[in-house]
Coordinates of C-alpha atoms in Angstrom, one line a residue:
Chain A
M221 CA -118.2 -46.4 -88.4
A222 CA -121.6 -46.1 -86.7
E223 CA -122.4 -43.3 -89.1
N224 CA -121.4 -45.4 -92.1
E225 CA -123.7 -48.1 -90.8
V226 CA -126.7 -45.8 -90.9
V227 CA -125.9 -44.6 -94.4
E228 CA -125.5 -48.2 -95.6
R229 CA -128.8 -49.3 -94.0
Q230 CA -130.5 -46.5 -95.9
F231 CA -129.4 -47.5 -99.3
T232 CA -129.5 -51.3 -98.9
H233 CA -132.9 -51.3 -97.2
N234 CA -134.8 -48.9 -99.5
W235 CA -137.7 -51.2 -100.3
K236 CA -139.6 -48.5 -102.1
L237 CA -136.7 -48.1 -104.5
Y238 CA -136.6 -51.9 -105.2
G239 CA -140.4 -51.7 -105.8
I240 CA -140.0 -48.9 -108.3
V241 CA -137.2 -50.9 -110.2
L242 CA -139.4 -54.0 -110.2
V243 CA -142.3 -52.0 -111.8
L244 CA -140.0 -50.3 -114.3
T245 CA -138.6 -53.7 -115.2
I246 CA -142.0 -55.2 -115.7
I247 CA -143.2 -52.2 -117.8
G248 CA -140.0 -52.3 -119.9
E249 CA -140.3 -56.0 -120.5
L250 CA -144.0 -55.9 -121.3
I251 CA -143.4 -53.2 -124.0
G252 CA -140.7 -55.5 -125.3
V253 CA -138.2 -55.3 -128.1
R254 CA -139.5 -53.1 -131.0
S255 CA -137.6 -52.8 -134.2
F256 CA -138.2 -50.8 -137.3
R257 CA -136.2 -50.5 -140.5
V258 CA -134.6 -47.2 -141.4
G259 CA -132.7 -47.2 -144.7
P260 CA -130.1 -50.0 -144.8
G261 CA -130.3 -50.6 -141.0
T262 CA -132.7 -51.4 -138.2
A263 CA -133.4 -49.3 -135.2
L264 CA -133.9 -51.3 -132.0
L265 CA -135.8 -50.2 -129.0
L266 CA -135.1 -52.4 -126.0
P267 CA -136.7 -52.9 -122.6
M268 CA -133.7 -51.4 -120.8
L269 CA -134.1 -48.2 -122.8
Y270 CA -137.8 -47.7 -121.7
A271 CA -136.7 -48.5 -118.0
L272 CA -133.9 -45.9 -118.3
V273 CA -136.0 -43.1 -119.8
I274 CA -139.1 -43.6 -117.6
G275 CA -136.7 -43.8 -114.6
M276 CA -135.2 -40.5 -115.5
F277 CA -138.5 -38.7 -115.1
L278 CA -139.7 -40.2 -111.8
G279 CA -138.0 -37.5 -109.8
P280 CA -139.7 -34.7 -107.7
R281 CA -139.8 -32.3 -110.6
F282 CA -141.7 -34.6 -112.9
I283 CA -143.8 -37.7 -112.0
K284 CA -142.9 -37.3 -108.3
I285 CA -142.6 -41.0 -107.5
A286 CA -138.9 -41.1 -106.6
S287 CA -137.7 -38.9 -103.8
E288 CA -134.3 -37.2 -103.6
R289 CA -133.2 -40.0 -101.3
D290 CA -134.4 -42.7 -103.7
M291 CA -132.4 -41.1 -106.5
S292 CA -129.2 -40.9 -104.5
D293 CA -129.7 -44.5 -103.1
A294 CA -130.0 -45.8 -106.7
S295 CA -126.5 -44.7 -107.6
P296 CA -124.5 -47.3 -105.5
L297 CA -127.0 -50.0 -106.4
I298 CA -126.2 -49.7 -110.1
V299 CA -122.6 -50.8 -109.4
L300 CA -123.8 -53.9 -107.5
S301 CA -126.8 -54.8 -109.7
V302 CA -124.7 -54.6 -112.9
L303 CA -122.6 -57.6 -111.7
I304 CA -125.4 -60.0 -112.6
L305 CA -125.3 -58.7 -116.1
V306 CA -121.5 -59.1 -116.2
A307 CA -121.7 -62.7 -114.9
K308 CA -124.2 -63.5 -117.7
L309 CA -121.9 -61.8 -120.2
G310 CA -119.0 -64.0 -119.0
T311 CA -121.1 -67.2 -119.5
T312 CA -121.8 -66.2 -123.1
I313 CA -118.1 -65.7 -123.8
G314 CA -116.7 -68.8 -122.1
P315 CA -118.1 -71.4 -124.7
N316 CA -116.6 -69.4 -127.6
I317 CA -113.0 -69.2 -126.2
P318 CA -111.7 -71.9 -128.6
Q319 CA -112.9 -70.0 -131.7
L320 CA -111.4 -66.8 -130.3
I321 CA -108.0 -68.5 -129.8
G322 CA -108.2 -69.9 -133.3
A323 CA -109.1 -66.5 -134.8
G324 CA -105.5 -65.3 -134.9
P325 CA -103.3 -62.3 -134.1
A326 CA -104.8 -59.9 -136.6
L327 CA -108.2 -60.3 -135.0
L328 CA -106.7 -59.6 -131.5
M329 CA -104.6 -56.6 -132.7
Q330 CA -107.5 -54.8 -134.4
E331 CA -109.1 -54.5 -131.0
F332 CA -106.7 -51.7 -130.5
G333 CA -108.5 -50.1 -133.4
N334 CA -111.3 -49.4 -131.0
L335 CA -109.0 -46.7 -129.6
G336 CA -109.6 -44.9 -132.8
T337 CA -112.8 -43.9 -131.1
L338 CA -110.8 -41.9 -128.5
I339 CA -108.3 -40.4 -131.0
L340 CA -111.0 -39.0 -133.3
A341 CA -113.9 -38.3 -130.9
M342 CA -112.1 -36.7 -127.9
P343 CA -111.0 -33.6 -129.8
V344 CA -114.5 -33.2 -131.2
A345 CA -116.0 -33.5 -127.7
V346 CA -113.6 -30.9 -126.3
L347 CA -114.3 -28.5 -129.1
L348 CA -118.0 -28.8 -128.4
G349 CA -117.3 -27.7 -124.9
F350 CA -117.5 -31.0 -123.0
K351 CA -115.3 -31.4 -120.0
R352 CA -115.2 -34.6 -117.9
E353 CA -118.2 -35.8 -119.9
A354 CA -115.8 -36.3 -122.8
I355 CA -114.1 -39.2 -120.9
G356 CA -117.3 -41.2 -120.7
A357 CA -118.5 -40.2 -124.1
T358 CA -115.3 -41.1 -126.1
F359 CA -113.3 -43.8 -124.2
S360 CA -115.2 -46.6 -126.0
N361 CA -118.2 -47.0 -128.2
A362 CA -120.4 -47.0 -125.1
R363 CA -122.2 -50.4 -125.0
E364 CA -123.3 -52.2 -121.8
G365 CA -119.8 -53.1 -120.6
A366 CA -118.8 -49.4 -120.8
L367 CA -121.8 -48.4 -118.7
A368 CA -120.7 -51.0 -116.1
I369 CA -117.1 -49.7 -116.0
I370 CA -117.9 -46.0 -115.9
G371 CA -120.6 -46.8 -113.2
D372 CA -117.9 -48.6 -111.2
V373 CA -115.1 -46.1 -111.6
Y374 CA -117.0 -42.7 -111.6
G375 CA -120.7 -43.5 -110.9
L376 CA -123.3 -43.0 -113.6
D377 CA -124.5 -39.8 -112.0
S378 CA -121.1 -38.2 -112.5
P379 CA -120.1 -36.1 -115.6
E380 CA -118.3 -39.1 -117.0
G381 CA -121.5 -41.1 -116.4
R382 CA -123.6 -38.6 -118.3
G383 CA -121.2 -38.7 -121.2
V384 CA -121.3 -42.5 -121.5
L385 CA -125.1 -42.7 -121.1
G386 CA -125.5 -40.0 -123.7
V387 CA -123.6 -41.9 -126.3
Y388 CA -125.1 -45.2 -125.1
I389 CA -128.6 -43.8 -125.8
C390 CA -127.6 -42.5 -129.2
G391 CA -126.1 -45.9 -130.0
T392 CA -129.2 -47.7 -129.0
L393 CA -131.4 -45.4 -131.0
F394 CA -129.5 -45.0 -134.2
G395 CA -126.1 -46.9 -133.8
A396 CA -127.2 -49.8 -136.0
I397 CA -128.5 -47.5 -138.7
Y398 CA -125.4 -45.3 -138.7
N399 CA -123.0 -48.2 -138.6
G400 CA -124.9 -49.8 -141.5
I401 CA -124.7 -46.7 -143.7
M402 CA -121.1 -46.0 -142.8
S403 CA -119.7 -49.6 -143.3
G404 CA -121.6 -50.0 -146.6
F405 CA -120.1 -46.7 -147.8
V406 CA -116.5 -47.5 -146.6
A407 CA -116.7 -51.0 -148.1
S408 CA -117.7 -49.6 -151.4
L409 CA -114.6 -47.3 -151.5
N410 CA -112.5 -50.5 -152.0
V411 CA -109.7 -49.1 -149.8
F412 CA -109.8 -51.9 -147.3
H413 CA -109.7 -55.6 -147.8
P414 CA -113.0 -57.4 -147.1
M415 CA -111.5 -59.2 -144.2
A416 CA -110.5 -55.8 -142.6
I417 CA -114.0 -54.4 -143.3
G418 CA -115.5 -57.5 -141.6
M419 CA -113.3 -57.2 -138.5
A420 CA -114.1 -53.5 -138.3
S421 CA -117.8 -54.4 -138.3
G422 CA -117.6 -56.4 -135.1
V423 CA -117.8 -53.5 -132.6
G424 CA -119.1 -55.5 -129.6
S425 CA -122.8 -54.9 -130.2
A426 CA -124.9 -57.6 -131.9
S427 CA -127.2 -55.1 -133.6
M428 CA -124.4 -52.8 -134.8
M429 CA -122.4 -55.8 -136.0
S430 CA -125.4 -57.2 -137.9
A431 CA -126.1 -53.8 -139.5
A432 CA -122.5 -53.0 -140.4
G433 CA -121.6 -56.6 -141.5
G434 CA -124.9 -56.9 -143.4
A435 CA -124.4 -53.6 -145.3
A436 CA -120.7 -54.3 -146.0
A437 CA -121.6 -57.8 -147.3
A438 CA -124.2 -56.3 -149.5
A439 CA -121.7 -53.8 -150.8
L440 CA -119.1 -56.5 -151.5
P441 CA -121.3 -59.4 -152.8
E442 CA -118.4 -61.6 -154.0
S443 CA -116.8 -61.5 -150.5
A444 CA -120.1 -61.5 -148.5
D445 CA -119.3 -64.7 -146.4
L446 CA -115.8 -63.5 -145.7
V447 CA -117.1 -60.2 -144.4
L448 CA -119.7 -61.8 -142.2
T449 CA -117.4 -64.5 -140.8
F450 CA -114.9 -61.9 -139.7
A451 CA -117.6 -59.6 -138.4
A452 CA -118.9 -62.3 -136.1
A453 CA -115.5 -63.4 -134.9
S454 CA -114.4 -59.8 -134.3
N455 CA -117.6 -59.1 -132.4
L456 CA -116.8 -62.1 -130.2
V457 CA -113.3 -60.9 -129.5
T458 CA -114.5 -57.4 -128.8
S459 CA -117.0 -58.7 -126.3
A460 CA -114.4 -60.9 -124.6
T461 CA -111.5 -58.4 -124.5
G462 CA -113.5 -55.1 -124.5
L463 CA -113.9 -54.9 -120.8
Y464 CA -110.2 -55.2 -120.1
M465 CA -109.3 -53.0 -123.0
M466 CA -111.5 -50.2 -121.6
I467 CA -110.4 -50.6 -118.0
F468 CA -106.7 -50.9 -118.5
I469 CA -106.2 -48.8 -121.7
G470 CA -109.4 -46.8 -122.6
I471 CA -110.0 -45.0 -119.3
P472 CA -106.3 -44.1 -118.4
L473 CA -105.7 -43.0 -122.0
A474 CA -108.9 -40.9 -122.1
N475 CA -107.8 -39.1 -118.9
F476 CA -104.3 -38.5 -120.3
Y477 CA -105.6 -37.3 -123.7
L478 CA -108.2 -34.9 -122.1
R479 CA -105.4 -33.4 -120.0
V480 CA -103.2 -32.9 -123.1
L481 CA -106.1 -31.4 -125.1
T482 CA -107.2 -29.0 -122.4
G483 CA -103.6 -28.1 -121.4
G484 CA -104.0 -29.8 -118.0
R485 CA -107.1 -27.8 -117.0
E486 CA -109.4 -30.9 -116.7
Chain B
M149 CA -117.7 -50.6 -97.3
I150 CA -120.7 -52.8 -97.8
K151 CA -121.1 -55.8 -95.5
P152 CA -121.2 -59.2 -97.3
M153 CA -124.7 -59.8 -95.8
H154 CA -126.0 -56.6 -97.3
A155 CA -124.3 -57.3 -100.7
I156 CA -125.9 -60.8 -100.8
Q157 CA -129.3 -59.2 -99.9
I158 CA -129.0 -56.7 -102.9
F159 CA -127.8 -59.4 -105.3
V160 CA -130.8 -61.7 -104.3
I161 CA -133.3 -58.8 -104.6
V162 CA -132.0 -57.7 -108.0
G163 CA -131.8 -61.4 -109.1
L164 CA -135.5 -61.8 -108.2
I165 CA -136.4 -58.7 -110.1
T166 CA -134.4 -60.0 -113.1
L167 CA -136.3 -63.3 -112.9
V168 CA -139.6 -61.4 -113.0
G169 CA -138.4 -59.5 -116.1
N170 CA -137.2 -62.7 -117.6
W171 CA -140.7 -64.1 -117.1
V172 CA -142.9 -61.3 -118.4
G173 CA -140.4 -60.4 -121.2
M174 CA -139.7 -61.7 -124.6
D175 CA -138.7 -65.3 -123.8
Q176 CA -141.3 -65.8 -121.0
I177 CA -139.2 -68.2 -119.0
N178 CA -140.9 -69.4 -115.9
P179 CA -139.0 -68.2 -112.8
I180 CA -138.9 -71.8 -111.4
D181 CA -137.2 -73.0 -114.5
A182 CA -134.8 -70.1 -114.4
A183 CA -134.1 -70.2 -110.7
M184 CA -131.1 -72.5 -110.9
G185 CA -129.5 -70.4 -113.6
M186 CA -129.9 -67.3 -111.5
L187 CA -128.5 -69.0 -108.5
I188 CA -125.4 -69.9 -110.5
L189 CA -125.0 -66.3 -111.7
L190 CA -125.5 -65.0 -108.1
V191 CA -122.8 -67.4 -106.8
L192 CA -120.4 -66.1 -109.5
V193 CA -121.4 -62.5 -108.6
F194 CA -120.8 -63.0 -104.9
I195 CA -117.5 -64.7 -105.3
G196 CA -116.3 -62.1 -107.7
W197 CA -117.5 -59.2 -105.5
W198 CA -115.9 -60.8 -102.5
L199 CA -112.6 -61.3 -104.3
S200 CA -112.5 -57.7 -105.3
Q201 CA -113.0 -56.7 -101.6
A202 CA -110.7 -59.3 -100.1
L203 CA -107.7 -59.3 -102.4
P204 CA -105.1 -56.6 -102.0
I205 CA -105.3 -55.7 -105.8
N206 CA -107.4 -52.7 -106.5
L207 CA -109.6 -53.9 -109.4
P208 CA -113.3 -53.4 -109.9
P209 CA -115.6 -56.4 -109.2
I210 CA -116.6 -56.6 -112.8
V211 CA -113.1 -57.8 -113.7
F212 CA -113.4 -60.7 -111.3
V213 CA -117.0 -61.5 -112.0
S214 CA -116.5 -61.6 -115.8
I215 CA -113.4 -63.8 -115.5
L216 CA -115.3 -66.2 -113.2
G217 CA -118.2 -66.3 -115.7
I218 CA -115.8 -67.1 -118.6
L219 CA -113.8 -69.7 -116.6
A220 CA -117.0 -71.4 -115.5
T221 CA -118.2 -72.0 -119.0
T222 CA -115.2 -72.8 -121.2
P223 CA -115.5 -76.1 -123.0
W224 CA -112.7 -77.4 -120.9
T225 CA -114.4 -76.6 -117.6
P226 CA -115.9 -79.8 -116.0
G227 CA -119.7 -79.3 -115.7
S228 CA -119.8 -76.3 -118.1
A229 CA -122.5 -77.9 -120.2
W230 CA -124.7 -78.2 -117.0
I231 CA -124.0 -74.6 -116.1
L232 CA -124.8 -73.3 -119.6
S233 CA -128.0 -75.3 -119.7
H234 CA -129.2 -73.4 -116.7
T235 CA -127.7 -69.9 -117.3
G236 CA -129.2 -70.2 -120.8
N237 CA -132.6 -69.7 -119.2
I238 CA -131.7 -66.2 -118.2
S239 CA -131.8 -63.9 -121.2
F240 CA -129.0 -61.3 -121.5
L241 CA -131.5 -58.5 -122.2
A242 CA -133.4 -59.4 -119.0
T243 CA -130.3 -58.8 -117.0
T244 CA -129.9 -55.3 -118.4
T245 CA -133.4 -53.9 -117.6
P246 CA -133.2 -53.5 -113.8
V247 CA -129.7 -52.1 -114.0
L248 CA -130.8 -49.3 -116.4
A249 CA -133.9 -48.7 -114.2
F250 CA -131.5 -47.9 -111.3
A251 CA -129.4 -45.8 -113.7
G252 CA -132.5 -43.9 -114.9
I253 CA -133.7 -43.1 -111.4
S254 CA -130.2 -42.0 -110.4
I255 CA -129.8 -39.7 -113.4
G256 CA -133.2 -38.2 -112.5
K257 CA -131.4 -35.9 -110.1
D258 CA -129.1 -34.5 -112.8
L259 CA -131.6 -34.4 -115.5
D260 CA -130.9 -30.7 -116.3
K261 CA -127.2 -31.4 -116.7
F262 CA -128.1 -34.4 -118.8
M263 CA -130.3 -32.4 -121.1
E264 CA -127.5 -29.8 -121.5
L265 CA -125.6 -32.5 -123.5
G266 CA -128.3 -32.0 -126.2
W267 CA -127.4 -32.1 -129.8
R268 CA -123.6 -32.0 -129.1
I269 CA -123.7 -35.5 -127.7
I270 CA -125.3 -36.8 -130.9
V271 CA -122.4 -35.3 -132.9
V272 CA -119.9 -36.9 -130.5
A273 CA -121.7 -40.2 -130.7
L274 CA -121.5 -40.2 -134.6
V275 CA -117.7 -39.5 -134.4
V276 CA -117.4 -42.3 -131.8
F277 CA -119.0 -44.8 -134.1
T278 CA -116.9 -43.7 -137.0
G279 CA -113.7 -43.8 -135.0
T280 CA -114.3 -47.3 -133.8
F281 CA -115.0 -48.6 -137.3
L282 CA -112.2 -46.8 -139.1
G283 CA -109.6 -47.5 -136.3
S284 CA -110.3 -51.2 -136.4
A285 CA -110.3 -51.3 -140.3
V286 CA -107.0 -49.5 -140.5
I287 CA -105.2 -51.8 -137.9
A288 CA -106.8 -54.9 -139.4
Q289 CA -105.6 -53.9 -142.9
V290 CA -102.1 -53.2 -141.6
M291 CA -101.9 -56.5 -139.6
L292 CA -103.2 -58.5 -142.5
R293 CA -100.5 -57.0 -144.7
L294 CA -97.8 -57.5 -142.1
T295 CA -98.7 -61.2 -141.6
G296 CA -98.9 -61.8 -145.3
Q297 CA -102.6 -62.7 -145.4
I298 CA -103.4 -60.2 -148.2

């Protein structure tokens, strides 16, 4: 117990670490949101991305500002600091609860479609040689909520954490562009009803939803409003149910699937 | 186990850092105007965190905190308009920056392992986005058929 107390003091009272995070936050916010158009979509660079990337290079081997201790103290602080983000997320969902209830069963059911992520991507990740990283990389489409969950369950400095952060960074950098190209293309195949394309476009990220919904609406001009309405509604449902979907279905299923694919070795 | 006092201390420090980011960032909201909104978020955070520690159910604090945030702001919740008028002064993006700063610093120690992910993670990410989209489209299509909408 006494020993625990010492360990706890260390990470909760690391003032230098708080100072570094304050400076990274200020730098990130001052650079601000930068967007540029690429093909049919928009690439967004956000303050959090600068803070993340600069933070990664502060260690003893590069900029030498963060010590080994600062780096290990930062890990438990992610789990606690993310709660403010989660509370804010909750307050943005609450006012939209009536629309979500009105949106109907199809909208709710297609949330299970996000598990398509896992079914398609996990075998690819395993074939490429990923092990526990595959869990974090493929259990969801790796937006902020997914970081919070993996941080909570495994820690972001675990293999699972590296997996989710890797896909998160890719998503931030070119998720909107890729979703835009793909959804415009799939919509133009006329295999799916515009309402289905709209629902599929709402993946729980505003920038990806805008790109995917916008491109699909452009590909299906006579149903543009229908596509965009369902894209927005589905995005809302995803942001409301996504957390619970990932915790109660995504992570357990990812673990099970990885065991099956690797014959129980992971 | 983290003591409640230490948890509060961390929440308040990160809350203050977030307020600074919220101020110098895109929306430039004065910390004094945003203080009440942050206080509300911190109360939700602390109650949610405390519930996850105190209740015998083993669920992560994010489940409790998110549910509290939703319950506090539904249109049927008394006072939700007041809460939203204050939490609206905290931009969502501002709440993400300090968290990812902590994450970046913590990954620093495994940077080699992170770099090893390399091009393979890009391939996985593209399949992830494709799977999410197609999975939802297929189920939506089937459900719309089954419920006779199309």
